[in-house]
Every structure is written in structure tokens, then in C-alpha cells.
Short mmCIF file of C-alpha atoms and ligand atoms in Angstrom, two decimals:
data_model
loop_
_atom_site.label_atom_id
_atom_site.label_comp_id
_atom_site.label_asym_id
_atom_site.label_seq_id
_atom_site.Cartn_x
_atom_site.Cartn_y
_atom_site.Cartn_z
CA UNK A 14 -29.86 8.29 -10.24
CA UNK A 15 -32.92 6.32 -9.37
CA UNK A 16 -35.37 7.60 -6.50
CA UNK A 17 -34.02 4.21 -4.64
CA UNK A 18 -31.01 4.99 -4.40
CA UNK A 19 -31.64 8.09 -2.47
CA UNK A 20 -32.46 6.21 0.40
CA UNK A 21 -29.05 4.82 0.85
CA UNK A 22 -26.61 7.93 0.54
CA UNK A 23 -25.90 9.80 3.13
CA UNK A 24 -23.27 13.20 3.51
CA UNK A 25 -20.04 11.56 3.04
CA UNK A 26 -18.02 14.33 5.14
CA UNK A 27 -16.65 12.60 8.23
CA UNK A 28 -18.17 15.50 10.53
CA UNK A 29 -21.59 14.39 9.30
CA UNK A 30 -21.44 10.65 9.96
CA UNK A 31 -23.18 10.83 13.21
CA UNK A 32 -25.48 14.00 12.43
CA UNK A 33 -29.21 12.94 11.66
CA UNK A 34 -29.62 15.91 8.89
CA UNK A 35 -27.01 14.69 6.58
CA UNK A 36 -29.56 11.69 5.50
CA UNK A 37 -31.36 11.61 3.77
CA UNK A 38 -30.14 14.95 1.60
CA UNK A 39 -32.18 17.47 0.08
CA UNK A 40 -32.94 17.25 -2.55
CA UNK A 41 -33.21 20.80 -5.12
CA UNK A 42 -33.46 21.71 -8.57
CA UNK A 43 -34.01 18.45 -9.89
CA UNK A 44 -34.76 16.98 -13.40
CA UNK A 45 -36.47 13.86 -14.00
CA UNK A 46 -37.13 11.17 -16.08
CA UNK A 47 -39.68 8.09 -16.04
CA UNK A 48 -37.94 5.29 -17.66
CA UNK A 49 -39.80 2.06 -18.02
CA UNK A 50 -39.30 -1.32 -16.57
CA UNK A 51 -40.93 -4.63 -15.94
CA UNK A 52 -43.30 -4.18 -12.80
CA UNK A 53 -42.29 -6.40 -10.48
CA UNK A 54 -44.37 -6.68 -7.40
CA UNK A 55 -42.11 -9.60 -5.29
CA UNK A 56 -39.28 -6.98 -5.36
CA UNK A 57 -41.00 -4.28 -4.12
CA UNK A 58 -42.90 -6.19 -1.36
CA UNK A 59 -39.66 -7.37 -0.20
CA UNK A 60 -37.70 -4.26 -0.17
CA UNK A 61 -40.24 -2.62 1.84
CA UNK A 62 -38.30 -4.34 4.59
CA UNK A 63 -35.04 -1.93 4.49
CA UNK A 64 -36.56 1.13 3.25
CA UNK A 65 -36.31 4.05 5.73
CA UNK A 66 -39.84 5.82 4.93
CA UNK A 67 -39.56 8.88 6.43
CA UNK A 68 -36.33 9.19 4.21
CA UNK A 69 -38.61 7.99 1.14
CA UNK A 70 -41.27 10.43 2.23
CA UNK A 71 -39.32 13.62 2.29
CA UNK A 72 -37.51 13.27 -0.85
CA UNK A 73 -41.00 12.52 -2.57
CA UNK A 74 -41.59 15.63 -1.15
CA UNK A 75 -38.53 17.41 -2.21
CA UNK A 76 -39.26 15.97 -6.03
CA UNK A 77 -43.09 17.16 -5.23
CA UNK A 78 -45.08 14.38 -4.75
CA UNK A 79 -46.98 14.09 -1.62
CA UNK A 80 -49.23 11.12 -2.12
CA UNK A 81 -47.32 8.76 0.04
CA UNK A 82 -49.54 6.67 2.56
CA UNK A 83 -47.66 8.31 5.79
CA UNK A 84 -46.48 5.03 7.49
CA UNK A 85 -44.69 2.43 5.82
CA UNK A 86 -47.43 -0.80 4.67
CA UNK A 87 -46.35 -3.60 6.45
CA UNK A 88 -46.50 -7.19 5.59
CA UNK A 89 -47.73 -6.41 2.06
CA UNK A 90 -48.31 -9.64 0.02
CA UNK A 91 -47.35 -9.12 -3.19
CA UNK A 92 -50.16 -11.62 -4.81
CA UNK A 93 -53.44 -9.95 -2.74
CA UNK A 94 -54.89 -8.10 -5.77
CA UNK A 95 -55.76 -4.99 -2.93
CA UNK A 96 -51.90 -4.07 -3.06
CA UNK A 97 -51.18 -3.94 -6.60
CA UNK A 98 -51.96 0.17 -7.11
CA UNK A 99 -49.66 0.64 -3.61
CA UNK A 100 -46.67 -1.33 -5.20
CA UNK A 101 -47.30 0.15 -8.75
CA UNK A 102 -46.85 3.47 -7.19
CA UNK A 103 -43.70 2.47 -5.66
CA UNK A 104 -42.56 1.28 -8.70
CA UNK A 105 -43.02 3.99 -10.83
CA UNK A 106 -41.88 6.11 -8.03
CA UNK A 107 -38.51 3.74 -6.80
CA UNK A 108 -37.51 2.16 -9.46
CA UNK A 109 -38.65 3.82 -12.61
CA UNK A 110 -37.92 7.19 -11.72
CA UNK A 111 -34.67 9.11 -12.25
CA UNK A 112 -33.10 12.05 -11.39
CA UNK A 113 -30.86 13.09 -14.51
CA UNK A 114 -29.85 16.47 -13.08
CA UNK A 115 -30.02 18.14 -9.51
CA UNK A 116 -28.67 19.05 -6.68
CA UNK A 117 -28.37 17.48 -3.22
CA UNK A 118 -27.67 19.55 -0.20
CA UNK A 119 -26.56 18.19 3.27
CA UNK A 120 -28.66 19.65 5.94
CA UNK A 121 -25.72 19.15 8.58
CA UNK A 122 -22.86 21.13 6.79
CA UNK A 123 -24.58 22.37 3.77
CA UNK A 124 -22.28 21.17 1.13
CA UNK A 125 -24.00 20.34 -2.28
CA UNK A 126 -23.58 17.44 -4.28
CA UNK A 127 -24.73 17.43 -8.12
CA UNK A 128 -26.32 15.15 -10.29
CA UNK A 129 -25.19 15.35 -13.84
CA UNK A 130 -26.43 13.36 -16.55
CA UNK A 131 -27.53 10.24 -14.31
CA UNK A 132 -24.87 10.03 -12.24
CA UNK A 133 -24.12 11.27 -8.82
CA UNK A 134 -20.89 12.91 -7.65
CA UNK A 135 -19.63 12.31 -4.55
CA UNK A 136 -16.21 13.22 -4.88
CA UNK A 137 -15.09 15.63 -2.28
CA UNK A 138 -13.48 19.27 -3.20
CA UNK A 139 -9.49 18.85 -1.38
CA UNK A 140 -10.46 21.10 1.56
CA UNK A 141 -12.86 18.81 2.87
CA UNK A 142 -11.29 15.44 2.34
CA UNK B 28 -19.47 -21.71 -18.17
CA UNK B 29 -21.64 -18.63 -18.26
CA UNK B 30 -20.69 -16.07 -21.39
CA UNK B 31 -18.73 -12.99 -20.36
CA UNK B 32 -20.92 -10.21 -20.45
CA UNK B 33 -20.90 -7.90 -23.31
CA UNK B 34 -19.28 -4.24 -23.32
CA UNK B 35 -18.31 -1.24 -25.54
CA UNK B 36 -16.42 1.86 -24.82
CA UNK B 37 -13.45 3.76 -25.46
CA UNK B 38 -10.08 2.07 -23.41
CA UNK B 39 -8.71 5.46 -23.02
CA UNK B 40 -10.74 6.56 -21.15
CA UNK B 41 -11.23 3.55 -18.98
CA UNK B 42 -10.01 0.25 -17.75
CA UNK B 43 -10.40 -2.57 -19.80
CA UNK B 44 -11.30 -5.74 -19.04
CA UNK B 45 -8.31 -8.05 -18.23
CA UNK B 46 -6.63 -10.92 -16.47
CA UNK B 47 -7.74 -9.74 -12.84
CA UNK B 48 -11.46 -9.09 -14.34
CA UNK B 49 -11.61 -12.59 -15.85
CA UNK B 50 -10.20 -14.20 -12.41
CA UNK B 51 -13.11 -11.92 -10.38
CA UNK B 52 -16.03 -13.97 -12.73
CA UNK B 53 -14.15 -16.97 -12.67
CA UNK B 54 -14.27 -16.81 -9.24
CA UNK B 55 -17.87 -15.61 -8.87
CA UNK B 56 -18.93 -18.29 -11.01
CA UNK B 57 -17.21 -21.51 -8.43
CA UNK B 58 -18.61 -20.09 -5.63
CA UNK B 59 -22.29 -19.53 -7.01
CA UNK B 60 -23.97 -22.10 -4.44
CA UNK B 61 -21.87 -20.89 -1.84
CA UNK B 62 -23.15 -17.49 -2.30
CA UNK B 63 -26.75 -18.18 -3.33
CA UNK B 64 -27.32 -20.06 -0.37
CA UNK B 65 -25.73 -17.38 1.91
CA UNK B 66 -27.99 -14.76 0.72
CA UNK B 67 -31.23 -16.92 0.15
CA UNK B 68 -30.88 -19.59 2.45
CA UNK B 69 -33.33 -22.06 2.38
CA UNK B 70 -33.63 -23.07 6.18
CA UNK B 71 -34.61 -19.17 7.50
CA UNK B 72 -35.05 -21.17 11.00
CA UNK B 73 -31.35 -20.34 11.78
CA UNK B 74 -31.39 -17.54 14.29
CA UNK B 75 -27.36 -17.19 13.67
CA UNK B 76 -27.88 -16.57 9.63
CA UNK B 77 -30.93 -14.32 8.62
CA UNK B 78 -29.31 -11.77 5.67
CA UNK B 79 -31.39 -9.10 4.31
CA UNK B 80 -34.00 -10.21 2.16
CA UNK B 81 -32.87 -7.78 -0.93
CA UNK B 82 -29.04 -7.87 -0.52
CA UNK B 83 -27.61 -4.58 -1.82
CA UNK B 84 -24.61 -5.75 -3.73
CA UNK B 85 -21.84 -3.08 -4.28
CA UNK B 86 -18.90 -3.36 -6.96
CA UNK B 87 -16.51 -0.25 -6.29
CA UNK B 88 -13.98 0.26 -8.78
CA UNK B 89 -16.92 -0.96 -11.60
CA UNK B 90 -14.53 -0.02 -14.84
CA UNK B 91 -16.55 -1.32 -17.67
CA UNK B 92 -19.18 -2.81 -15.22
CA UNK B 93 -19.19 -6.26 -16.46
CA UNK B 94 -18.45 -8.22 -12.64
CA UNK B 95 -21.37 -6.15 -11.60
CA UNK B 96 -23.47 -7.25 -14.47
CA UNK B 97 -22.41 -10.95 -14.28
CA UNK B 98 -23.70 -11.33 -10.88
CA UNK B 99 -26.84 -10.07 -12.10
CA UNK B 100 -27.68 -12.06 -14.56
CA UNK B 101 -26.10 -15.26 -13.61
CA UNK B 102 -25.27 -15.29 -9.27
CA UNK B 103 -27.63 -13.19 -7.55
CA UNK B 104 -30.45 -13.10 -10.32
CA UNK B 105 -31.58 -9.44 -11.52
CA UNK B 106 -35.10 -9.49 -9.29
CA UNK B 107 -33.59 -10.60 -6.08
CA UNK B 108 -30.98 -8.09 -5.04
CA UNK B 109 -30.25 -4.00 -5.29
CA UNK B 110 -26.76 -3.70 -8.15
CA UNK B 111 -24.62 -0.25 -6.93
CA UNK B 112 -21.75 0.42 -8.84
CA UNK B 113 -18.94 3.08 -7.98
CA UNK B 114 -15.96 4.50 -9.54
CA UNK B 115 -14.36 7.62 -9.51
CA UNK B 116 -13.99 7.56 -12.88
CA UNK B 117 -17.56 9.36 -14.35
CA UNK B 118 -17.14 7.54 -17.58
CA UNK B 119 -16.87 4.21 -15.82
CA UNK B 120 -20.22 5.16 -14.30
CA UNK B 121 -21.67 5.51 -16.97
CA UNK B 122 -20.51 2.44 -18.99
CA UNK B 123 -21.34 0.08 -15.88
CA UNK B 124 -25.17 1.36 -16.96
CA UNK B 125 -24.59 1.33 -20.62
CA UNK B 126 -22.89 -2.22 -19.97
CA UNK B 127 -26.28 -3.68 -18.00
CA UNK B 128 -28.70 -2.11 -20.93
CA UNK B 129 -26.33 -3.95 -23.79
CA UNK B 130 -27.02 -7.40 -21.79
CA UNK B 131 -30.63 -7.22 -21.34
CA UNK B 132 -33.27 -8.87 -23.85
CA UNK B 133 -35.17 -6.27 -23.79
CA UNK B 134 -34.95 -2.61 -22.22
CA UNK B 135 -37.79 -2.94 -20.05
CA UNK B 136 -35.97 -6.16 -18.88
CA UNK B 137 -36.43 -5.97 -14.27
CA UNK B 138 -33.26 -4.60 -12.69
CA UNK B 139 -32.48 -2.62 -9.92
CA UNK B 140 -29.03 -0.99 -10.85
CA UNK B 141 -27.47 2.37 -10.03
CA UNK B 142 -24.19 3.94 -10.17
CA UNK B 143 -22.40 6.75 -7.95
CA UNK B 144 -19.47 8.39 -9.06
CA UNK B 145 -17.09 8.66 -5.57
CA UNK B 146 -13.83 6.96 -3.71
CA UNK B 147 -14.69 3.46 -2.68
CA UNK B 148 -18.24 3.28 -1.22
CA UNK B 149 -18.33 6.89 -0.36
CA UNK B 150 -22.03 8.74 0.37
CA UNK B 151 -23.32 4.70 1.40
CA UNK B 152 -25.11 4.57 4.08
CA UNK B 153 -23.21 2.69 7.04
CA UNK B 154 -23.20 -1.37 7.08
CA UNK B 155 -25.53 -1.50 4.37
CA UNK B 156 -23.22 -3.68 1.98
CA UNK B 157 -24.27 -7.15 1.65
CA UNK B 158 -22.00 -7.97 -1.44
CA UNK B 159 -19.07 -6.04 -1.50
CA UNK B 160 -16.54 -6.87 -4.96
CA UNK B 161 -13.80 -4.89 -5.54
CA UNK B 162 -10.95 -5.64 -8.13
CA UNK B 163 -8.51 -2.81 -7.24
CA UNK B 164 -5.45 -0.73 -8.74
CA UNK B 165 -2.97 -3.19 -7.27
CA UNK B 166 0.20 -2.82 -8.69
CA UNK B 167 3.35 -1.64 -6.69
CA UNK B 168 3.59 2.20 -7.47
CA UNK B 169 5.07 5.01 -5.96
CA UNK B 170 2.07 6.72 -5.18
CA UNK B 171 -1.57 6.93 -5.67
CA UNK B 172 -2.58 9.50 -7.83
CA UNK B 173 -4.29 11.99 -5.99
CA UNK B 174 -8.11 11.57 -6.89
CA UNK B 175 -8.72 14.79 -5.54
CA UNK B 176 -7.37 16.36 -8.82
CA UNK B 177 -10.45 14.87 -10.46
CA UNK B 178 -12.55 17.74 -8.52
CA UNK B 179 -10.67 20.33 -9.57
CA UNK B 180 -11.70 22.31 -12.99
CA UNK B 181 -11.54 19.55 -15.65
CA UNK B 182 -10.79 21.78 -19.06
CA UNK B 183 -7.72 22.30 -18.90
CA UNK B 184 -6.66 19.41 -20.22
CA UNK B 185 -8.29 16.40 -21.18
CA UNK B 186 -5.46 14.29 -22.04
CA UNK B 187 -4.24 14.79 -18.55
CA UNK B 188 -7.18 13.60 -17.06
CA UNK B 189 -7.54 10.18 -19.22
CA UNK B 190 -3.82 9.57 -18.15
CA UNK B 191 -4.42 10.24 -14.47
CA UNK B 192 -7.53 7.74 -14.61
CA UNK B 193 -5.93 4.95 -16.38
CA UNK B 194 -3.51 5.34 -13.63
CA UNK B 195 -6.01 5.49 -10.90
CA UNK B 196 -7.32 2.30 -12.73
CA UNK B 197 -3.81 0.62 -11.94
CA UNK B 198 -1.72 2.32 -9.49
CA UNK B 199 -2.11 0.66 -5.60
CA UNK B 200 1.25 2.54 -4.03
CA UNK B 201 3.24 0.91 -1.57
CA UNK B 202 2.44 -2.50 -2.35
CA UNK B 203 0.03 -2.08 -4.27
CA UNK B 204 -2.17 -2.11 -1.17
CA UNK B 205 -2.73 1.86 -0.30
CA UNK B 206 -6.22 1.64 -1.82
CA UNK B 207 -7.54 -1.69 -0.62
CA UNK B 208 -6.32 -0.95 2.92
CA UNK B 209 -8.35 2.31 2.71
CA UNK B 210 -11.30 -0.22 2.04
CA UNK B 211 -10.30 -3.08 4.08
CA UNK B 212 -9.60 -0.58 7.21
CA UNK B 213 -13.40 0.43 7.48
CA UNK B 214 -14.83 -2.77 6.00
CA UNK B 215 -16.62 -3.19 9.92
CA UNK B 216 -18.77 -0.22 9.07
CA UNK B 217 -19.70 -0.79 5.65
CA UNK B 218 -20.28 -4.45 5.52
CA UNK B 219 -24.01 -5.22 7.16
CA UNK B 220 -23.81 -8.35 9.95
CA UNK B 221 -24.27 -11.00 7.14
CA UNK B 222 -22.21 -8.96 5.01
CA UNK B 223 -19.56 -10.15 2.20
CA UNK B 224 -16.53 -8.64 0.91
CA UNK B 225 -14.52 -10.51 -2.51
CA UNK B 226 -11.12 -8.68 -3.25
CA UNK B 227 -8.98 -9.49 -5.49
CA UNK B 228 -4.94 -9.43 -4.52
CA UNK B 229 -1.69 -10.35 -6.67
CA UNK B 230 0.94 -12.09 -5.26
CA UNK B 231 3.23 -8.68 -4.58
CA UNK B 232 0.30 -7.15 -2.49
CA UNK B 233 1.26 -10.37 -0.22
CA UNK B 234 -2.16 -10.76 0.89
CA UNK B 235 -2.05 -13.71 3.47
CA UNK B 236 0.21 -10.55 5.42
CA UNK B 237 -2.36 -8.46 4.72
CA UNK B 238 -5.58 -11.19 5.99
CA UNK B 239 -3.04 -11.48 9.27
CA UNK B 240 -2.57 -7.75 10.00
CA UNK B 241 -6.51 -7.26 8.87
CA UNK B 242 -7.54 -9.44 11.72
CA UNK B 243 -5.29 -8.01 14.53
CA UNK B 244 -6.24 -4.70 13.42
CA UNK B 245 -10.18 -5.47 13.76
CA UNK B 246 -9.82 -7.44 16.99
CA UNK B 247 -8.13 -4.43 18.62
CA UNK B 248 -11.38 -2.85 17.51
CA UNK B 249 -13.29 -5.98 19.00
CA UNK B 250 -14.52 -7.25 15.61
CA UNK B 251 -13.58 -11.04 14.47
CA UNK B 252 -13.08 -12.04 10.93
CA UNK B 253 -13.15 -15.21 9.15
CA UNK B 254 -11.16 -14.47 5.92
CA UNK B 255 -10.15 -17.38 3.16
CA UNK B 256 -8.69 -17.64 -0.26
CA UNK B 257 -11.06 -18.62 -2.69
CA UNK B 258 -9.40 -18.35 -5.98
CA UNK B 259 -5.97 -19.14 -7.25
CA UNK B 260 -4.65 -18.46 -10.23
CA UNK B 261 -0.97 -18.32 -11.83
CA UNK B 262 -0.63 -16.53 -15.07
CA UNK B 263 3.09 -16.68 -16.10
CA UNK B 264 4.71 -14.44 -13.20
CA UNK B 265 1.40 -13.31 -11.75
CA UNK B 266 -0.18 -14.71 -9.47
CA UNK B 267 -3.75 -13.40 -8.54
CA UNK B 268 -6.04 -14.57 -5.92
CA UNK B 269 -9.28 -13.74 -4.37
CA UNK B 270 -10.31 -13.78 -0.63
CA UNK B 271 -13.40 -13.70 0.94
CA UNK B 272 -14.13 -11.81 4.61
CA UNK B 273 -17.15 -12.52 6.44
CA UNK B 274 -17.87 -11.14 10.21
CA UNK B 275 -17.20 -14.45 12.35
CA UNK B 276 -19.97 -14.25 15.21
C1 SAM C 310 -8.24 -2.68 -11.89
S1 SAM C 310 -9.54 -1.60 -12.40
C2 SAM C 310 -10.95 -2.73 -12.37
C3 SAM C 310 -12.08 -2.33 -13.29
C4 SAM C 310 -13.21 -3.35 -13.40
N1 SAM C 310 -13.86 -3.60 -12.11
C5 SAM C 310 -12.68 -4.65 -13.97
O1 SAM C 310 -12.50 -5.58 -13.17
O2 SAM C 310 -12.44 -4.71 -15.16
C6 SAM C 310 -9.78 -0.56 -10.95
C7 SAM C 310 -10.96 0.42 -11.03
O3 SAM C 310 -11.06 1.11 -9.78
C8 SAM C 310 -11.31 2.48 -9.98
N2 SAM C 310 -10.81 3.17 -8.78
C9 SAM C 310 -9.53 3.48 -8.47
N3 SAM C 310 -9.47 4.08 -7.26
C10 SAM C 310 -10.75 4.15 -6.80
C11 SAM C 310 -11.34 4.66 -5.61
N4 SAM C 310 -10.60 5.22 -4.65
N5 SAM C 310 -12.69 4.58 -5.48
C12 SAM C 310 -13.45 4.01 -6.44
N6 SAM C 310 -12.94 3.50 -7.59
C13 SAM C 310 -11.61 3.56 -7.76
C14 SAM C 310 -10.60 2.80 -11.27
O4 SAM C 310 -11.13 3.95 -11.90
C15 SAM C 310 -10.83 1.51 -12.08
O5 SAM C 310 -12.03 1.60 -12.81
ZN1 ZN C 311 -22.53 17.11 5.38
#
């Protein structure tokens, strides 16, 4: 699972769909891997857009990174030589980095979710569907 | 013609490509302009058309995860959009990522592709779909298989399993539409404002029912549709078709 996707799953347990704590999860236990690709800095500038960066910020955190600027850059042009070490960052960070096992708890109703090799499992047990 | 995307696993385990697949890139491949200039529209001045400008395009059912691949390298383009596949089959996952690595040049090739192993879009955030594709079990069956089995402790018996997900790959219930209704009756809140859904239907799902009922239920909810058939095709008694839903403001 890449570090991207983290900021667009949320709890899936219909009690949770309005709760603020069930996004983003937490994120515990986790293994990663850096797995290279092309750096792309067009991409990046443009999906700074419809990242929620508090979301981005606290699952840095929960992987231990804290180096985020605390605001999200705005208006970043992707050719001005001054951003290229911000959207490197967020490249290794987004798009190159991968959680291949781990756990990811819902701060609403607690339930955890695991990662396992890669992939994410959101399948719900019977009792909560 | 673009070249179908190359694949390799093991078709017990998971749905092969077929008729319905081929139909989904047949159709993805006559409506190219349409779509690239819905999601990269050249004139931004319209105030009634501004989509996202990284659509986050989400195949659910992804099998062997060529449709998702297909749109990468030859519709949407692999720099310009997020790629999200789900299944609830974990192997499918994991092929629709294996599938993406066997079509690149090189390894290190740019894409931004992820899978999630749940039922239809499940953990997605709400109206974040821009591109929604789904080619789903739907034949006429007696029931759905109950996916909540998959959850349950997984030992036992393999063979069971591979048998209950090559029926999950196929079996839609009454009509063949229990699945896609599940989809279609929440597609409001998962579809963003400039948001597209593809789904594929044969003939005994009786989809221009299904577009009618669709609409009434969604304007009793206060939300308009514009729905069309895009794709057509007979293939001896089959007949499958594809049919596009966009949010009519
Ligand atoms: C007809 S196959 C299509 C596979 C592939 N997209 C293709 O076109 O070749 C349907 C797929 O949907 C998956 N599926 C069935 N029910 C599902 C659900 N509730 N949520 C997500 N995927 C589902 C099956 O595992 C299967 O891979
Ligand atoms: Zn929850």
C-alpha cells in the first residue's frame, strides 16, 4: 500500500462515516519498503491540490517521520528549481513508499484493519457488516 | 487499435479475461476523446465543468487488472491520474499490480497505482471517484455468495475458497443485478461532482429498467442523472452493453 493511498481510506463501518477519527486511520506496526520510480515533479505539484495535509502529516508521523513543512505549499510550480527538494520529498515519501505489512486502527470504533503483503484488507468480519 | 494488455496468473484462482473484459476496452478505447476531454478539458473557463486536476480512477472488481491498466497506458495516460484497483478477491489484488509491472518498459516506469482488497469501493473516502469502471458478476444466480465467508479462517479448505471466488467472479443473483445495485444505489456518494461511472450490463440484467428505476430512485433523493448506452455488442445469444452515468447539473 503506498503512503498515497492512505489519504483516501477512511473506516468503512457505517457508524463511522460521519465521525472525524475514523480518517485518516492509525497507523501501527508497520513495515516498509522504498521502491523506486521515475520522479515526476508535474504530478506531484498537481496533486497537492486534493491532498488533505493534516491527514498526510499524521500518518508521516505514525510511520515516524516528522519533517513535513506544517502547512500544505501552495501554488508550487513544478519547473522553479527552489521546489525540487519539497516535491522530491513528497515523492519518495507518496509515491515511492510502501507499507508491506501493518496495521490500521480506526480511532472512532477501534477496529483494526491489516496490511499483508502490499495489500490492504478491508473486508469486514460478519458482525459488523 | 491499442494491444490488449499483457497478464499471467493462475485462472483458478481468478477471473479470466473474457467477452465482457474485451467489450469494457473496446469500449474505453471509442470513447477516448470523449473522456480525455472530460477530465482535461482544454477550455478550464467553463465554470459548469472544472474536474479534479488528478482524477482518481477506480476499477472495482479488477480480476486480472488489465481495464485498469489499459486506461493507463493508453486513455488517461500513467502521469495524469491516481489508478485504485479493488477486489475482494486478494489474489486479484495482487495480479492487478503484477499486471501494471508486466506492461511497463521499465520498472521505474511513473505510475501512481494501488490496490485494496474490499466489497466494491469500500474504506474510499466519500465522492472521491472520478472514474469509476466496474465489469460485474452479472449472471442470473440464485444468490450471491456470501463474501463474508472470505473473512472467516481461510485453512480449512482451499479448494473451497477458489470455488467460492470464481463464483463471486460470476454470480449477480436475482438478475444478475444484486451486486451492481449495491454499487449503483450509493453511486451519489462515491462519484465526485464531475464524476464518471462505466458498467457493464448483459441483456438479462435488462439494464434500460435498471437506468429508469436508477433515476427515480436518485431523484427521490434529489440527485439527477444523465445515463446513456455507450457500447453495444451481440455475441451469439449475449448481448452486453455498457452505460455511462454522469451527475446532470
Ligand atoms: C466479471 S469479473 C471481472 C474481472 C475483470 N475486471 C475483467 O473484466 O476481466 C468480476 C470481478 O469482481 C470481483 N467482485 C465480485 N464481487 C465483488 C464485490 N462485492 N466487491 C469487489 N469486487 C467484487 C470478482 O472477484 C471478480 O474479480
Ligand atoms: Zn471505525
Amino acid at each position: 500500500m503506498k503512503f498515497l493511498t492512505t489519504n483516501f481510506v477512511r473506516c468503512p463501518i457505517s457508524k463511522c462515516d460521519n465521525s472525524l477519527k475514523a480518517f485518516p486511520l492509525q497507523y501501527k506496526n508497520c513495515e516498509l519498503i522504498q521502491e523506486e520510480l521515475e520522479f515526476n515533479p508535474e504530478f506531484l505539484a498537481n496533486i497537492l491540490d486534493r491532498l488533505n495535509w493534516e491527514a498526510i502529516i499524521a500518518v508521516a508521523g505514525d510511520l515516524g517521520n516528522d519533517s513535513l513543512p506544517p502547512t500544505k505549499p501552495e501554488n508550487v510550480d513544478p519547473k522553479d528549481p527552489e521546489n525540487e527538494q519539497l516535491l522530491k520529498d513528497l515523492h519518495t515519501l507518496l509515491i515511492e513508499t510502501q507499507i508491506t505489512e501493518g496495521e490500521m486502527h480506526c480511532g472512532e470504533c477501534g477496529h483494526i484493519y491489516y496490511i499483508k503483503s502490499s495489500i490492504p484488507n478491508f473486508l469486514l468480519p460478519p458482525h459488523l457488516v | 487499435m491499442f494491444a490488449t494488455p499483457l497478464y499471467d496468473a493462475d485462472f483458478e484462482k481468478l477471473y479470466e479475461p473474457s467477452e465482457d473484459t474485451y467489450v469494457v476496452l473496446d469500449t474505453l478505447e471509442e470513447i477516448r476523446q470523449d473522456l480525455v476531454n472530460w477530465y482535461f478539458p482544454v477550455n478550464t473557463r467553463s465554470t459548469t465543468h472544472s474536474p479534479n486536476k488528478v482524477p482518481i480512477c477506480v476499477e472495482i472488481g479488477t480480476g486480472t487488472g488489465i481495464i485498469t491498466t489499459f486506461i493507463q497506458k493508453n486513455i488517461l495516460g500513467p502521469d495524469r491520474a491516481i489508478y485504485l484497483t479493488t477486489d475482494v478477491n486478494d489474489y486479484a489484488c495482487a495480479t492487478s499490480i503484477k499486471t501494471n509491472g508486466l506492461n511497463k518498459k521499465k520498472p521505474t516506469d511513473f505510475g501512481m497505482l494501488d490496490t485494496i482488497k474490499c466489497d466494491l469501493v469500500g474504506p474510499l473516502a466519500r465522492k472521491c471517484v472520478d472514474l469509476l469502471v466496474f465489469n460485474p458478476p452479472y449472471v442470473p444466480s440464485e444468490e450471491v455468495p456470501d463474501i463474508v465467508k472470505l473473512t472467516q479462517d481461510k485453512k480449512d479448505d482451499d479448494d473451497k475458497i477458489n470455488d467460492l471466488l470464481v463464483d463471486l467472479a460470476l454470480c449477480g443473483g436475482a438478475d444478475g443485478m444484486e451486486t451492481t445495485w449495491r454499487l449503483l444505489d450509493n453511486l451519489d456518494s462515491i462519484l465526485s461532482d464531475t464524476g464518471m461511472a462505466l458498467i457493464l450490463f448483459c441483456a438479462r440484467n435488462k439494464p434500460e429498467q435498471v437506468v429508469e428505476q436508477f433515476k427515480q430512485k436518485m431523484r427521490l433523493k434529489g440527485v439527477e442523472w444523465k445515463v446513456e448506452r455507450v457500447f453495444i455488442r451481440k455475441a451469439g445469444w449475449e448481448e452486453l452493453t455498457v452505460w455511462k452515468f454522469v451527475k446532470d447539473w
